[in-house]
Coordinates of C-alpha atoms in Angstrom, one line a residue:
X1 CA -0.2 -0.3 0.5
X2 CA 1.7 3.6 -0.8
X3 CA 2.5 5.4 1.5
X4 CA 1.3 9.3 1.1
X5 CA 2.7 12.2 3.1
X6 CA 1.2 15.9 2.3
X7 CA 2.9 18.1 0.5
X8 CA 2.8 21.2 3.9
X9 CA 6.0 23.0 2.9
X10 CA 5.6 23.7 -1.1
X11 CA 1.7 23.8 -0.1
X12 CA 3.3 27.3 2.2
X13 CA 6.1 27.8 -0.6
X14 CA 3.1 29.1 -2.5
X15 CA 1.0 30.7 -0.3
X16 CA 3.9 33.0 1.7
X17 CA 6.5 33.2 -0.7
X18 CA 4.7 33.1 -4.8
X19 CA 0.7 34.7 -3.6
X20 CA 2.8 36.7 -0.4
X21 CA -1.1 36.5 1.0
X22 CA -0.7 38.4 3.8
X23 CA 0.1 40.8 1.5
X24 CA -3.3 40.6 -0.9
X25 CA -5.5 43.4 -0.7
X26 CA -8.5 40.3 -1.1
X27 CA -10.2 40.3 2.5
X28 CA -9.0 37.8 4.9
X29 CA -5.9 37.4 2.6
X30 CA -4.3 39.6 5.8
X31 CA -5.1 36.2 8.5
X32 CA -3.7 33.4 6.8
X33 CA -0.6 34.5 8.8
X34 CA 2.0 32.0 8.5
X35 CA 2.4 29.8 11.8
X36 CA -2.0 29.8 11.0
X37 CA -1.5 28.6 7.5
X38 CA 1.3 25.9 8.8
X39 CA -1.0 24.4 11.8
X40 CA -4.1 24.2 9.5
X41 CA -1.8 22.4 6.8
X42 CA -0.1 20.5 9.2
X43 CA -4.5 19.0 10.4
X44 CA -5.1 18.7 7.1
X45 CA -2.2 16.3 6.3
X46 CA -2.7 14.0 9.0
X47 CA -5.8 13.9 8.3
X48 CA -5.3 12.9 4.5
X49 CA -1.9 10.7 5.7
X50 CA -3.1 9.1 9.1
X51 CA -6.9 8.4 8.5
X52 CA -7.7 9.7 4.5
X53 CA -4.5 7.1 2.5
X54 CA -4.9 3.8 4.8
X55 CA -8.6 2.9 3.8
X56 CA -7.9 4.5 -0.1
X57 CA -6.7 0.4 -1.1
X58 CA -10.5 -0.9 0.9
X59 CA -12.4 1.2 -1.2
X60 CA -10.6 0.4 -4.4
X61 CA -10.6 -3.1 -3.8
X62 CA -14.1 -3.8 -1.6
X63 CA -15.9 -0.4 -2.9
X64 CA -20.0 0.2 -2.8
X65 CA -22.5 -2.4 -1.7
X66 CA -26.3 -2.2 -2.8
X67 CA -28.7 -4.1 -0.3
X68 CA -32.2 -2.7 -0.5
X69 CA -32.3 0.4 -1.6
X70 CA -29.5 1.6 0.3
X71 CA -25.5 1.7 -0.6
X72 CA -23.0 0.7 2.1
X73 CA -19.7 2.6 1.9
X74 CA -16.3 0.9 1.7
X75 CA -14.7 -0.8 6.1
X76 CA -13.8 2.4 7.7
X77 CA -15.7 5.4 4.7
X78 CA -18.0 6.3 7.5
X79 CA -15.1 6.7 10.4
X80 CA -13.0 8.9 7.2
X81 CA -16.2 10.5 6.8
X82 CA -16.8 11.3 10.5
X83 CA -13.5 12.4 11.2
X84 CA -13.5 15.0 8.0
X85 CA -16.9 16.4 9.2
X86 CA -16.0 16.3 13.4
X87 CA -12.7 18.2 12.2
X88 CA -14.5 21.2 10.8
X89 CA -13.3 21.0 7.7
X90 CA -16.4 20.5 5.6
X91 CA -17.0 24.7 5.9
X92 CA -13.6 26.1 5.7
X93 CA -14.3 28.7 2.8
X94 CA -18.4 29.0 3.9
X95 CA -20.2 32.1 5.4
X96 CA -20.2 32.2 9.5
X97 CA -23.6 32.8 9.0
X98 CA -25.0 29.4 8.1
X99 CA -21.7 27.7 9.8
X100 CA -18.9 28.0 7.5
X101 CA -15.8 29.3 8.8
X102 CA -15.2 31.7 6.6
X103 CA -11.7 31.2 5.5
X104 CA -10.3 31.9 1.6
X105 CA -11.5 29.4 -1.1
X106 CA -7.8 28.5 -1.3
X107 CA -7.5 27.5 1.8
X108 CA -10.3 25.4 0.8
X109 CA -8.2 23.7 -2.9
X110 CA -5.2 23.6 -0.5
X111 CA -6.4 21.1 2.6
X112 CA -8.2 19.0 -0.3
X113 CA -5.1 19.0 -2.7
X114 CA -4.1 17.1 0.3
X115 CA -7.0 15.1 0.5
X116 CA -7.6 14.5 -3.0
X117 CA -4.2 12.6 -3.6
X118 CA -4.6 10.8 -0.4
X119 CA -8.3 8.9 -0.9
X120 CA -9.9 10.6 -3.8
X121 CA -13.0 8.9 -3.9
X122 CA -13.5 10.0 0.2
X123 CA -13.2 13.7 -0.8
X124 CA -15.7 13.3 -4.1
X125 CA -18.3 13.3 -1.0
X126 CA -17.8 16.4 0.3
X127 CA -16.3 18.0 -2.6
X128 CA -20.1 17.6 -4.5
X129 CA -22.1 19.0 -1.3
X130 CA -19.7 22.1 -1.5
X131 CA -21.1 22.2 -4.7
X132 CA -24.3 21.8 -4.0
X133 CA -24.6 24.0 -1.2
X134 CA -22.8 26.6 -3.4
X135 CA -25.4 26.9 -5.6
X136 CA -27.8 27.1 -2.8
X137 CA -25.8 30.1 -1.6
X138 CA -25.8 31.6 -5.0
X139 CA -29.3 31.2 -5.8
X140 CA -32.1 29.8 -3.5
X141 CA -34.7 31.8 -0.8
X142 CA -33.4 33.0 2.3
X143 CA -36.0 29.7 3.4
X144 CA -34.0 27.2 1.3
X145 CA -31.0 28.2 2.7
X146 CA -31.3 28.3 6.2
X147 CA -33.4 24.9 5.7
X148 CA -30.7 23.2 4.2
X149 CA -26.6 24.7 4.1
X150 CA -26.2 24.7 8.2
X151 CA -26.7 20.9 7.8
X152 CA -25.3 20.8 4.1
X153 CA -21.8 22.9 5.6
X154 CA -21.5 20.8 8.6
X155 CA -21.6 17.6 6.6
X156 CA -24.7 16.1 8.3
X157 CA -26.7 16.5 5.2
X158 CA -24.6 15.6 1.7
X159 CA -25.2 16.9 -1.7
X160 CA -25.2 15.7 -5.5
X161 CA -25.9 17.0 -9.0
X162 CA -27.8 15.2 -11.4
X163 CA -27.7 15.8 -15.0
X164 CA -26.6 13.1 -17.2
X165 CA -29.3 10.8 -18.9
X166 CA -29.0 7.8 -21.0
X167 CA -29.8 9.8 -23.9
X168 CA -28.0 12.7 -23.2
X169 CA -25.0 13.8 -21.4
X170 CA -22.9 16.7 -22.7
X171 CA -26.3 18.0 -24.9
X172 CA -28.4 18.9 -22.2
X173 CA -31.1 20.3 -24.2
X174 CA -32.4 16.4 -24.5
X175 CA -33.2 16.0 -21.2
X176 CA -35.8 14.3 -20.5
X177 CA -36.8 15.1 -16.5
X178 CA -40.2 16.6 -15.8
X179 CA -41.0 18.7 -13.4
X180 CA -45.0 19.0 -12.8
X181 CA -45.9 22.7 -10.5
X182 CA -48.3 21.4 -7.4
X183 CA -50.6 23.8 -5.4
X184 CA -48.6 23.8 -2.8
X185 CA -45.3 25.3 -4.6
X186 CA -44.0 22.3 -5.0
X187 CA -43.3 20.1 -7.8
X188 CA -43.4 16.1 -8.6
X189 CA -40.5 14.8 -10.7
X190 CA -39.7 12.1 -12.7
X191 CA -37.2 10.4 -14.8
X192 CA -34.1 8.6 -14.6
X193 CA -30.5 10.2 -13.9
X194 CA -27.3 8.5 -14.2
X195 CA -23.9 9.0 -13.4
X196 CA -25.0 10.4 -10.0
X197 CA -21.8 10.5 -7.7
X198 CA -22.7 10.3 -4.4
X199 CA -26.1 9.6 -5.4
X200 CA -27.3 6.9 -2.5
X201 CA -24.7 5.6 0.5
X202 CA -24.5 5.5 4.0
X203 CA -21.9 8.5 5.1
X204 CA -25.5 11.0 6.4
X205 CA -28.8 11.7 7.4
X206 CA -29.8 12.8 4.8
X207 CA -28.6 13.8 0.7
X208 CA -30.2 16.7 -1.2
X209 CA -30.1 16.1 -4.4
X210 CA -29.6 19.0 -7.3
X211 CA -31.6 18.0 -10.6
X212 CA -31.9 19.4 -13.9
X213 CA -36.0 18.8 -14.9
X214 CA -38.0 20.4 -18.0
X215 CA -41.4 22.3 -16.7
X216 CA -44.6 21.7 -18.5
X217 CA -44.7 25.1 -20.3
X218 CA -41.1 25.1 -21.4
X219 CA -39.2 25.9 -24.2
X220 CA -37.0 23.0 -25.9
X221 CA -33.3 22.9 -25.5
X222 CA -31.6 24.7 -22.7
X223 CA -33.3 27.7 -22.2
X224 CA -36.4 25.5 -21.3
X225 CA -34.3 23.6 -18.1
X226 CA -35.3 24.3 -14.5
X227 CA -33.3 23.5 -11.7
X228 CA -34.6 21.8 -8.5
X229 CA -33.5 20.5 -4.4
X230 CA -35.0 17.3 -4.3
X231 CA -33.7 15.9 -0.2
X232 CA -34.0 12.1 0.3
X233 CA -35.2 12.4 2.9
X234 CA -38.5 15.7 3.0
X235 CA -37.3 18.4 5.4
X236 CA -40.2 18.8 8.1
X237 CA -41.1 22.3 9.9
X238 CA -38.6 21.3 12.5
X239 CA -35.9 21.5 9.4
X240 CA -36.0 17.5 10.2
X241 CA -35.3 14.6 8.0
X242 CA -39.2 13.2 7.6
X243 CA -40.4 11.2 4.9
X244 CA -39.2 9.1 2.6
X245 CA -39.2 10.9 -1.3
X246 CA -39.2 9.5 -4.0
X247 CA -36.0 9.1 -5.5
X248 CA -34.0 5.9 -5.0
X249 CA -31.4 4.6 -6.5
X250 CA -31.9 2.3 -9.5
X251 CA -27.8 0.5 -9.4
X252 CA -24.3 1.4 -8.6
X253 CA -22.8 1.8 -11.8
X254 CA -19.6 -0.7 -12.6
X255 CA -16.4 1.7 -13.4
X256 CA -13.4 1.5 -13.9
X257 CA -12.1 2.9 -10.7
X258 CA -12.9 5.5 -8.0
X259 CA -15.2 2.0 -6.2
X260 CA -14.7 4.0 -3.0
X261 CA -17.4 6.1 -4.6
X262 CA -21.1 5.2 -5.3
X263 CA -21.5 6.2 -9.0
X264 CA -25.8 6.0 -9.4
X265 CA -28.6 5.4 -11.5
X266 CA -30.9 7.7 -9.8
X267 CA -34.9 7.0 -10.0
X268 CA -37.5 10.0 -9.8
X269 CA -41.2 8.5 -9.2
X270 CA -43.4 11.3 -8.3
X271 CA -40.2 12.8 -5.6
X272 CA -41.1 15.9 -3.9
X273 CA -38.4 19.1 -5.7
X274 CA -38.3 23.2 -4.7
X275 CA -37.5 25.5 -7.8
X276 CA -34.0 26.3 -7.1
X277 CA -33.9 30.1 -8.9
X278 CA -35.8 31.2 -11.6
X279 CA -37.6 29.1 -14.1
X280 CA -36.2 27.5 -17.7
X281 CA -32.7 28.9 -15.7
X282 CA -31.5 26.5 -14.2
X283 CA -28.4 25.8 -16.6
X284 CA -27.7 29.5 -15.3
X285 CA -27.9 28.2 -11.4
X286 CA -25.9 24.2 -12.0
X287 CA -23.2 26.4 -13.6
X288 CA -22.1 27.8 -10.0
X289 CA -21.9 24.5 -8.5
X290 CA -20.5 23.2 -12.5
X291 CA -17.6 25.2 -12.5
X292 CA -16.1 25.0 -9.1
X293 CA -16.4 20.8 -9.7
X294 CA -14.4 21.7 -12.9
X295 CA -11.6 22.9 -10.8
X296 CA -11.8 20.0 -8.4
X297 CA -11.2 18.1 -11.5
X298 CA -8.2 19.7 -12.4
X299 CA -6.5 19.8 -9.1
X300 CA -7.3 16.1 -8.8
X301 CA -5.4 15.7 -11.9
X302 CA -2.4 17.0 -9.7
X303 CA -3.4 15.0 -6.8
X304 CA -3.5 11.8 -7.8
X305 CA 0.2 12.6 -10.1
X306 CA 1.2 14.0 -6.6
X307 CA 0.4 10.8 -4.7
X308 CA 1.9 8.6 -7.4
X309 CA 4.7 10.1 -7.5
X310 CA 5.3 9.8 -4.3
X311 CA 4.7 6.0 -4.9
X312 CA 7.4 5.7 -7.6
X313 CA 9.4 8.2 -6.4
X314 CA 10.6 6.2 -3.2
X315 CA 10.1 2.9 -5.2
X316 CA 13.3 4.0 -7.3
X317 CA 14.7 5.0 -4.0
X318 CA 14.6 2.0 -2.9
X319 CA 15.3 -1.0 -5.5
X320 CA 18.6 -2.0 -6.4
X321 CA 18.2 -2.7 -9.8
X322 CA 21.2 -2.7 -12.3
X323 CA 24.2 0.1 -11.5
X324 CA 25.1 3.2 -12.1
X325 CA 26.7 3.5 -15.7
X326 CA 29.5 6.1 -14.4
X327 CA 30.6 3.7 -11.7
X328 CA 28.9 2.3 -8.8
X329 CA 26.4 4.2 -6.2
X330 CA 25.9 1.6 -3.7
X331 CA 28.6 -0.6 -4.0
X332 CA 28.3 -2.4 -1.2
X333 CA 25.9 -3.7 -2.4
X334 CA 24.6 -6.6 -5.0
X335 CA 23.3 -3.2 -7.5
X336 CA 22.6 0.4 -7.4
X337 CA 18.8 2.2 -6.5
X338 CA 17.4 2.8 -9.7
X339 CA 17.3 6.5 -8.8
X340 CA 20.8 6.4 -10.0
X341 CA 19.4 6.0 -14.1
X342 CA 19.6 9.1 -16.3
X343 CA 15.5 7.2 -18.0
X344 CA 14.1 6.9 -14.2
X345 CA 15.7 10.5 -13.4
X346 CA 13.6 12.0 -16.6
X347 CA 10.4 10.3 -15.6
X348 CA 9.9 11.2 -12.4
X349 CA 11.3 14.9 -12.7
X350 CA 8.6 15.1 -15.9
X351 CA 6.4 14.1 -12.7
X352 CA 7.3 16.1 -9.7
X353 CA 7.7 18.9 -11.9
X354 CA 3.7 18.3 -13.6
X355 CA 3.1 17.8 -9.7
X356 CA 4.7 20.8 -8.2
X357 CA 3.4 23.5 -11.4
X358 CA 0.1 22.4 -11.5
X359 CA -0.1 22.8 -7.9
X360 CA 0.6 26.0 -8.1
X361 CA -1.3 26.5 -11.2
X362 CA -4.2 25.4 -8.6
X363 CA -3.7 28.0 -6.0
X364 CA -3.0 30.5 -8.3
X365 CA -6.9 30.2 -9.6
X366 CA -8.1 29.6 -6.6
X367 CA -6.8 33.4 -5.6
X368 CA -8.2 34.2 -9.1
X369 CA -11.6 33.0 -7.5
X370 CA -11.3 34.7 -3.6
X371 CA -10.2 38.2 -6.0
X372 CA -13.9 37.7 -8.1
X373 CA -16.1 37.0 -5.0
X374 CA -14.3 38.4 -2.1
X375 CA -13.8 42.5 -4.2
X376 CA -16.3 41.8 -6.9
X377 CA -13.6 41.7 -9.3
X378 CA -15.0 41.4 -13.1
X379 CA -11.4 40.7 -14.5
X380 CA -10.6 38.2 -12.2
X381 CA -13.5 37.1 -12.7
X382 CA -13.5 36.8 -16.8
X383 CA -9.9 35.3 -16.3
X384 CA -11.1 32.6 -14.5
X385 CA -13.3 31.8 -17.1
X386 CA -10.7 31.3 -19.7
X387 CA -8.9 29.4 -17.6
X388 CA -10.9 26.6 -16.4
X389 CA -11.3 25.0 -19.4
X390 CA -7.5 24.8 -20.0
X391 CA -7.0 23.4 -16.1
X392 CA -9.7 21.1 -16.2
X393 CA -8.7 19.8 -19.4
X394 CA -4.4 19.5 -19.5
X395 CA -4.3 18.6 -15.6
X396 CA -6.8 16.0 -15.9
X397 CA -5.9 15.0 -19.6
X398 CA -1.1 15.1 -18.3
X399 CA -2.2 13.8 -14.4
X400 CA -3.6 10.5 -16.2
X401 CA -0.7 10.6 -17.9
X402 CA 2.0 10.7 -14.9
X403 CA 0.4 8.1 -13.1
X404 CA 1.0 5.6 -15.9
X405 CA 4.6 6.8 -15.6
X406 CA 4.4 6.1 -12.2
X407 CA 3.5 2.7 -12.7
X408 CA 6.0 2.6 -14.8
X409 CA 9.0 3.0 -12.5
X410 CA 7.6 -0.4 -10.6
X411 CA 8.1 -2.3 -13.7
X412 CA 6.3 -5.2 -12.7
X413 CA 5.1 -4.5 -9.5
X414 CA 3.2 -1.4 -11.0
X415 CA 0.9 -3.7 -12.5
X416 CA 0.6 -5.7 -9.1
X417 CA -3.2 -4.8 -7.6
X418 CA -1.8 -5.0 -4.1
X419 CA 1.4 -2.6 -5.2
X420 CA -1.5 0.1 -5.5
X421 CA 0.1 1.6 -8.6
X422 CA -2.6 1.1 -10.7
X423 CA -5.3 2.6 -8.5
X424 CA -3.4 6.2 -9.0
X425 CA -4.6 5.5 -12.9
X426 CA -7.7 3.8 -13.1
X427 CA -9.2 6.8 -10.3
X428 CA -7.1 9.3 -12.6
X429 CA -8.7 7.8 -16.0
X430 CA -12.0 9.3 -15.2
X431 CA -11.2 13.1 -14.4
X432 CA -10.6 13.6 -18.3
X433 CA -13.8 12.6 -18.7
X434 CA -16.2 13.7 -16.2
X435 CA -17.4 17.2 -16.4
X436 CA -17.7 17.6 -19.2
X437 CA -14.9 15.5 -21.7
X438 CA -12.3 17.0 -22.2
X439 CA -12.3 17.3 -26.0
X440 CA -15.4 19.5 -25.0
X441 CA -13.3 21.5 -23.0
X442 CA -10.9 22.5 -26.2
X443 CA -13.5 23.6 -27.8
X444 CA -15.4 26.0 -25.3
X445 CA -11.4 27.3 -24.8
X446 CA -11.3 28.8 -28.4
X447 CA -14.9 28.8 -29.8
X448 CA -16.5 30.4 -26.3
X449 CA -13.6 32.0 -23.9
X450 CA -11.4 33.3 -25.6
X451 CA -13.6 34.8 -28.2
X452 CA -15.0 36.4 -25.5
X453 CA -16.3 40.4 -24.9
X454 CA -13.8 41.0 -27.7
X455 CA -10.6 38.9 -25.9
X456 CA -10.5 40.1 -23.8
X457 CA -10.0 37.8 -21.0
X458 CA -6.8 37.0 -23.2
X459 CA -5.6 39.7 -23.8
X460 CA -5.2 39.8 -19.9
X461 CA -3.4 36.9 -19.8
X462 CA -1.0 37.9 -22.5
X463 CA -0.7 41.2 -20.3
X464 CA -0.1 39.2 -16.4
X465 CA 2.6 36.9 -18.6
X466 CA 4.0 39.6 -20.3
X467 CA 5.1 42.2 -17.4
X468 CA 6.7 39.2 -15.8
X469 CA 8.6 38.9 -18.4
X470 CA 9.8 42.6 -19.1
X471 CA 10.3 42.4 -15.2
X472 CA 12.4 39.6 -14.7
X473 CA 14.3 38.9 -18.2
X474 CA 17.1 41.3 -17.5
X475 CA 17.5 39.1 -14.3
X476 CA 21.3 37.0 -14.3
X477 CA 20.1 35.0 -12.1
X478 CA 16.6 34.0 -13.6
X479 CA 16.4 35.3 -17.1
X480 CA 18.0 33.3 -19.7
X481 CA 17.4 30.1 -18.2
X482 CA 13.4 30.3 -16.9
X483 CA 11.9 34.1 -18.2
X484 CA 13.7 33.6 -22.0
X485 CA 11.7 29.8 -22.2
X486 CA 9.0 31.6 -20.8
X487 CA 9.0 34.8 -23.4
X488 CA 9.0 31.9 -26.3
X489 CA 6.1 29.7 -25.0
X490 CA 4.2 32.5 -24.8
X491 CA 5.4 33.9 -28.4
X492 CA 4.0 30.6 -29.2
X493 CA 0.3 30.6 -27.8
X494 CA 0.3 34.1 -29.1
X495 CA 1.1 33.3 -32.4
X496 CA -1.8 29.8 -32.5
X497 CA -4.4 33.0 -30.9
X498 CA -4.2 34.3 -34.2
X499 CA -4.1 31.6 -36.3
X500 CA -7.5 31.5 -35.0
X501 CA -8.2 34.6 -35.4
X502 CA -7.8 34.8 -38.7
X503 CA -9.3 31.5 -39.4
X504 CA -12.5 32.8 -37.1
X505 CA -16.2 32.1 -38.0
X506 CA -15.7 31.3 -41.6
X507 CA -13.2 28.4 -41.1
X508 CA -14.4 27.5 -38.2
X509 CA -13.1 23.4 -38.6
X510 CA -9.8 25.1 -38.9
X511 CA -9.9 26.2 -35.3
X512 CA -12.4 23.7 -33.9
X513 CA -9.5 20.7 -35.1
X514 CA -6.7 22.5 -33.8
X515 CA -8.6 23.1 -30.3
X516 CA -7.3 20.7 -28.4
X517 CA -3.5 20.6 -28.8
X518 CA -4.4 24.4 -27.9
X519 CA -6.0 23.7 -24.7
X520 CA -2.1 21.7 -24.1
X521 CA -0.1 24.6 -25.5
X522 CA -1.9 26.9 -22.9
X523 CA -1.6 24.8 -19.9
X524 CA 2.2 24.2 -20.8
X525 CA 2.4 28.1 -21.4
X526 CA 0.3 28.4 -17.5
X527 CA 2.6 26.3 -16.0
X528 CA 5.5 28.0 -17.4
X529 CA 4.3 31.3 -16.4
X530 CA 4.1 29.6 -12.6
X531 CA 7.7 27.8 -12.7
X532 CA 9.1 30.8 -13.4
X533 CA 7.5 33.1 -10.5
X534 CA 8.4 29.5 -8.8
X535 CA 12.3 30.1 -9.4
X536 CA 12.3 33.9 -8.6
X537 CA 11.4 33.3 -5.5
X538 CA 13.5 30.7 -4.9
X539 CA 16.5 32.6 -6.0
X540 CA 15.5 35.9 -3.6
X541 CA 14.8 33.6 -1.0
X542 CA 18.7 32.3 -1.8
X543 CA 20.4 35.4 -2.6
X544 CA 18.7 36.7 1.4
X545 CA 19.4 33.5 3.0
X546 CA 15.8 32.7 4.2
X547 CA 14.3 29.2 4.8
X548 CA 16.2 25.8 4.0
X549 CA 18.3 26.1 1.0
X550 CA 17.9 22.8 0.1
X551 CA 14.1 23.0 -0.9
X552 CA 14.7 26.6 -2.8
X553 CA 17.9 24.7 -5.0
X554 CA 15.5 21.6 -5.9
X555 CA 13.1 24.1 -6.5
X556 CA 15.4 25.9 -9.2
X557 CA 16.4 22.0 -10.8
X558 CA 13.3 21.3 -10.8
X559 CA 12.0 24.6 -12.4
X560 CA 14.9 24.0 -14.8
X561 CA 14.0 20.5 -15.7
X562 CA 10.6 22.1 -16.9
X563 CA 12.1 24.6 -18.5
X564 CA 14.6 22.2 -20.7
X565 CA 12.5 19.5 -21.1
X566 CA 8.6 20.1 -21.1
X567 CA 7.8 23.5 -22.0
X568 CA 9.8 23.9 -25.5
X569 CA 6.8 21.4 -26.4
X570 CA 4.6 24.4 -27.2
X571 CA 6.3 24.5 -30.1
X572 CA 5.4 21.1 -31.4
X573 CA 1.9 22.4 -30.4
X574 CA 1.6 25.0 -32.1
X575 CA 2.2 23.2 -35.5
X576 CA -0.7 20.9 -34.8
X577 CA -2.9 23.6 -33.6
X578 CA -2.2 25.7 -36.8
X579 CA -2.5 22.5 -39.7
X580 CA -5.8 23.3 -40.2
X581 CA -9.1 21.7 -40.9
X582 CA -7.6 19.5 -44.0
X583 CA -6.0 16.4 -42.7
X584 CA -8.8 15.5 -39.7
X585 CA -11.8 16.9 -42.0
X586 CA -10.8 15.1 -45.6
X587 CA -11.7 11.7 -44.5
X588 CA -15.5 10.9 -45.0
X589 CA -17.2 8.6 -42.7
X590 CA -16.9 6.0 -45.4
X591 CA -13.4 5.7 -44.9
X592 CA -13.4 5.7 -41.2

């Protein structure tokens, strides 16, 4: 069973050396002193390594069971969820008036980074609850907020989101679930939903489903969809779970991974529901939840990449295999450890540079989300909207790739279940699919997010990275090694954007044919920017003798690896992005 150690030092470096949280003008950041954040992160790390990680493999190998309409989670999951609840982790960033702690979203992302790495199946129950609570907070009536939020924030009750149906996934305009208005102002919800994560389980006293459905007079397409609160148990006048609602689990999906999380077919048979937000505006309300879920899914790619990397690194340090070609490094032993071999080091550095760069990107996005919400900053909100498809698509794609590379380090043992490496790969694979398949996010990026408001958010991104380059390009310690490669990659990103703008709507297939490669090009530039920032901060820390020199020196070496070995991929990705439609579209359907 792999052992997980939360990267607290790296998280602290990001909070205080990179983002300098206490110097920020974002309300609440001034309270994030190092002593406080270290204490929070250390406790979250203990929860991850001592409680979540030890039951992760049971979640995978035993999974969930459906018996007489009730889902029972894997051994230890109830105790693990109780520890999450009892520790107050479920309301970190939620409003105090409903029982939360009102910490910045950044702190929730840092904590969930650790918990996702240690047991992603278990934390998903809470991630979905948090998203559902956010949707109610943003769009609910005051009565709905008072009824549901305190117990969802405390995780006495959990939440879900119900979108997908057997005949429609991405194209929700085909949705058939019905909502019949009742005289008392409620609605009767009837239909079937599939792929519903945490749809039924034994971890909480009630489950609050958010369900997309169509009213009788609804227009066709997505403009006719409404969102409803449908509790497993109807809440009585005292705010307690009452009679069982007309919602039941039909089956548990048999999945490739995430066996510890109950992914259910949910049947709604005249279930009592309550309109959340305005009629026919359900997609607007649901996107509050979906956008948060997409950031969380991007983080899952990073977190599982980190967990797999740790296991592979530990194995490479311990496993004796072959001799260093330049001379034995373990002359008293029968062989040298795997870590001496260049290709093993190359593999591990790809994993390490992704995990630490991806973590930095996720934290940066969290600061932008906090700025958008706490400062009412429209530019930050637009920038997050632009970055969300990049993060979701790129980080989940590469995160899965890194779990495969980590598995490779273990050789045959990586293919044996007891070592736990295949679980990382199987769990990570879904992140490329759910919350919108990554191809859809690539299309969303180039066709909607980049051109939005005349390309304003894209220009803002160029401006932010360009200003950083201008500030540091002549610094002798970092200019040539870290800033020049970033400037080159940014130029590739701008060239791709110019090509798409030239194609325009008149040659939309050329734009869409290059969208996936451009999403990855964008992702590499984001990580290049994050690594350049880390290199600058590490150089400054070493210059003044701050902190642990070994940590900062390792940062610089990892940054150099990314700049020399990973960031140059923007060249080939630019060529692919601008190859036009013909190589993709020329074949007829019959020729496939």
